[in-house]
Coordinates of C-alpha atoms in Angstrom, one line a residue:
M102 CA 2.5 52.2 13.4
H103 CA -0.2 50.2 11.7
S104 CA -3.0 48.5 13.6
I105 CA -4.3 45.2 12.2
V106 CA -7.8 43.9 12.5
F107 CA -8.4 40.2 11.9
S108 CA -11.8 39.2 10.5
Q109 CA -13.3 36.1 8.8
S110 CA -12.7 37.6 5.4
G111 CA -9.0 38.1 5.9
V112 CA -6.7 40.6 7.5
K113 CA -7.3 44.3 7.1
T114 CA -4.9 47.1 8.1
M115 CA -6.5 50.2 9.4
T116 CA -4.2 52.7 7.7
N117 CA -4.3 51.6 4.0
E118 CA -7.4 49.3 3.9
L119 CA -5.3 46.3 2.5
K120 CA -7.2 43.1 2.5
V121 CA -5.6 39.7 2.5
T122 CA -7.7 36.6 1.7
V123 CA -6.5 33.3 3.2
I124 CA -6.8 30.5 0.7
P125 CA -6.7 27.0 2.3
P126 CA -4.5 24.4 0.7
S127 CA -6.2 22.0 -1.6
P128 CA -6.7 18.5 -0.1
R129 CA -3.9 16.2 -1.2
Y130 CA -4.7 13.0 -2.9
M131 CA -4.5 10.0 -0.7
R132 CA -3.5 6.7 -2.2
R133 CA -5.6 3.8 -0.9
V134 CA -3.5 1.0 0.5
G135 CA -4.1 -2.6 1.3
I136 CA -1.6 -4.7 3.3
Y137 CA -1.2 -8.4 2.3
C138 CA 0.4 -10.8 4.8
R139 CA 0.8 -14.6 4.6
V140 CA 2.3 -17.4 6.6
S141 CA 2.2 -21.1 5.8
T142 CA 1.1 -22.7 9.0
R143 CA -0.7 -22.1 12.3
S144 CA 2.4 -22.8 14.4
Q145 CA 3.1 -20.2 17.2
E146 CA 6.3 -19.0 15.4
Q147 CA 4.3 -18.5 12.2
L148 CA 1.5 -16.7 14.0
D149 CA 4.1 -14.4 15.7
S150 CA 5.5 -13.7 12.2
L151 CA 2.1 -12.8 10.9
A152 CA 1.5 -10.4 13.8
S153 CA 5.0 -8.8 13.2
Q154 CA 4.2 -8.4 9.5
V155 CA 0.9 -6.7 10.2
S156 CA 2.4 -4.4 12.9
Y157 CA 5.4 -3.4 10.8
L158 CA 3.5 -2.7 7.6
T159 CA 0.7 -0.9 9.4
Q160 CA 3.3 1.5 10.9
K161 CA 4.9 1.9 7.5
V162 CA 1.6 2.9 5.9
A163 CA 0.7 5.3 8.7
A164 CA 4.1 6.9 8.4
T165 CA 3.6 7.6 4.6
L166 CA 1.8 11.0 4.3
D167 CA -0.2 10.3 1.1
W168 CA -1.2 6.7 2.0
L169 CA -4.5 5.7 3.6
L170 CA -4.9 2.2 4.9
I171 CA -8.1 0.7 3.5
D172 CA -7.8 -3.0 4.5
I173 CA -5.5 -5.8 5.7
Y174 CA -5.6 -9.2 4.0
L175 CA -4.3 -12.2 6.1
D176 CA -3.8 -15.7 4.8
I177 CA -2.6 -18.8 6.7
K178 CA -2.0 -21.0 3.7
S179 CA 0.9 -22.2 1.6
G180 CA 2.1 -19.8 -1.1
A181 CA 2.5 -22.6 -3.6
S182 CA -0.7 -21.5 -5.3
T183 CA -3.2 -18.7 -5.1
A184 CA -6.0 -21.3 -5.0
G185 CA -7.5 -21.6 -1.5
R186 CA -5.9 -18.3 -0.4
N187 CA -9.3 -16.6 0.3
E188 CA -7.8 -13.3 1.5
F189 CA -5.6 -13.1 -1.5
Q190 CA -8.6 -13.6 -3.8
R191 CA -10.6 -11.0 -1.8
M192 CA -7.6 -8.6 -2.3
M193 CA -7.6 -9.2 -6.0
K194 CA -11.3 -8.6 -6.3
D195 CA -10.9 -5.3 -4.3
C196 CA -8.2 -4.2 -6.7
Q197 CA -10.4 -5.1 -9.7
A198 CA -13.2 -3.0 -8.1
K199 CA -10.8 -0.1 -7.8
K200 CA -10.8 0.0 -4.0
L201 CA -7.0 0.0 -3.8
D202 CA -4.2 1.9 -5.5
I203 CA -1.3 0.1 -3.7
V204 CA -0.7 -3.3 -2.1
V205 CA 2.1 -3.5 0.4
T206 CA 3.6 -6.8 1.4
K207 CA 6.6 -7.9 3.4
S208 CA 8.4 -9.7 0.5
I209 CA 7.9 -11.5 -2.8
S210 CA 7.8 -14.8 -1.0
R211 CA 5.0 -13.7 1.3
F212 CA 3.0 -12.6 -1.8
G213 CA 3.5 -16.1 -3.3
R214 CA 6.0 -18.9 -4.0
N215 CA 4.7 -20.1 -7.3
T216 CA 6.4 -18.1 -10.1
A217 CA 3.7 -18.5 -12.7
D218 CA 0.8 -17.6 -10.2
T219 CA 2.7 -14.7 -8.7
L220 CA 3.7 -13.2 -12.0
A221 CA 0.1 -13.6 -13.3
A222 CA -1.2 -11.9 -10.2
I223 CA 1.3 -9.0 -10.6
N224 CA 0.4 -8.6 -14.2
E225 CA -3.3 -8.6 -13.4
L226 CA -2.8 -5.9 -10.8
R227 CA -0.9 -3.9 -13.3
L228 CA -3.9 -4.0 -15.6
Y229 CA -6.0 -2.6 -12.8
G230 CA -3.5 0.2 -12.2
V231 CA -2.5 -1.2 -8.8
E232 CA 1.1 -0.9 -7.6
I233 CA 2.7 -3.6 -5.4
C234 CA 5.4 -2.6 -2.9
F235 CA 7.6 -5.5 -1.8
D236 CA 9.1 -4.0 1.3
Q237 CA 12.0 -6.4 2.1
E238 CA 13.4 -6.3 -1.5
D239 CA 12.5 -2.5 -1.9
I240 CA 10.8 -3.3 -5.2
R241 CA 7.8 -1.4 -6.6
T242 CA 6.0 -2.7 -9.6
K243 CA 5.5 0.7 -11.1
D244 CA 9.3 0.7 -11.6
P245 CA 10.0 -0.5 -15.2
C246 CA 13.0 -2.4 -14.1
S247 CA 11.1 -4.4 -11.5
S248 CA 9.8 -7.2 -13.8
L249 CA 13.2 -8.8 -14.2
M250 CA 14.0 -8.6 -10.6
I251 CA 10.7 -10.0 -9.5
S252 CA 11.0 -12.9 -11.9
I253 CA 14.5 -13.8 -10.6
M254 CA 13.6 -13.5 -7.0
E255 CA 10.3 -15.4 -7.5
G256 CA 12.2 -18.2 -9.1
V257 CA 14.5 -18.4 -6.1
A258 CA 11.6 -18.2 -3.7
Q259 CA 9.9 -21.1 -5.5
E260 CA 13.0 -23.3 -5.1

């Protein structure tokens, strides 16, 4: 029978002087995530929707092992234009400054309703290397097939 002695340098068996060095796993890369939520008005129904969006997407980010929540961006403004959506503009600046790797939003229509503005923002974020995840449609902008789907769905949302 072998007796084993544990030490800080590893495990050493008494009979044959075998040393085992424990190598800790390397830290995994965490992708920095921002959540973008938007509603159009301050009505109670819309504010409840905003709270639901934040709660659901925060849980989704927390449940994804390699995601780290960096910030939440909330707008109460029409999605007809990106102008005047201060939190949207702050999110875009944070992406340009390389603070985020991923933006998660409930749906394409929550990201914006103006096709030209939305597609321009998506293309700008692509230039910064930022992926957008549209949860409801299960679309990620890193997917090469996503551009056509986003264009079609954005056109429908604008109507």
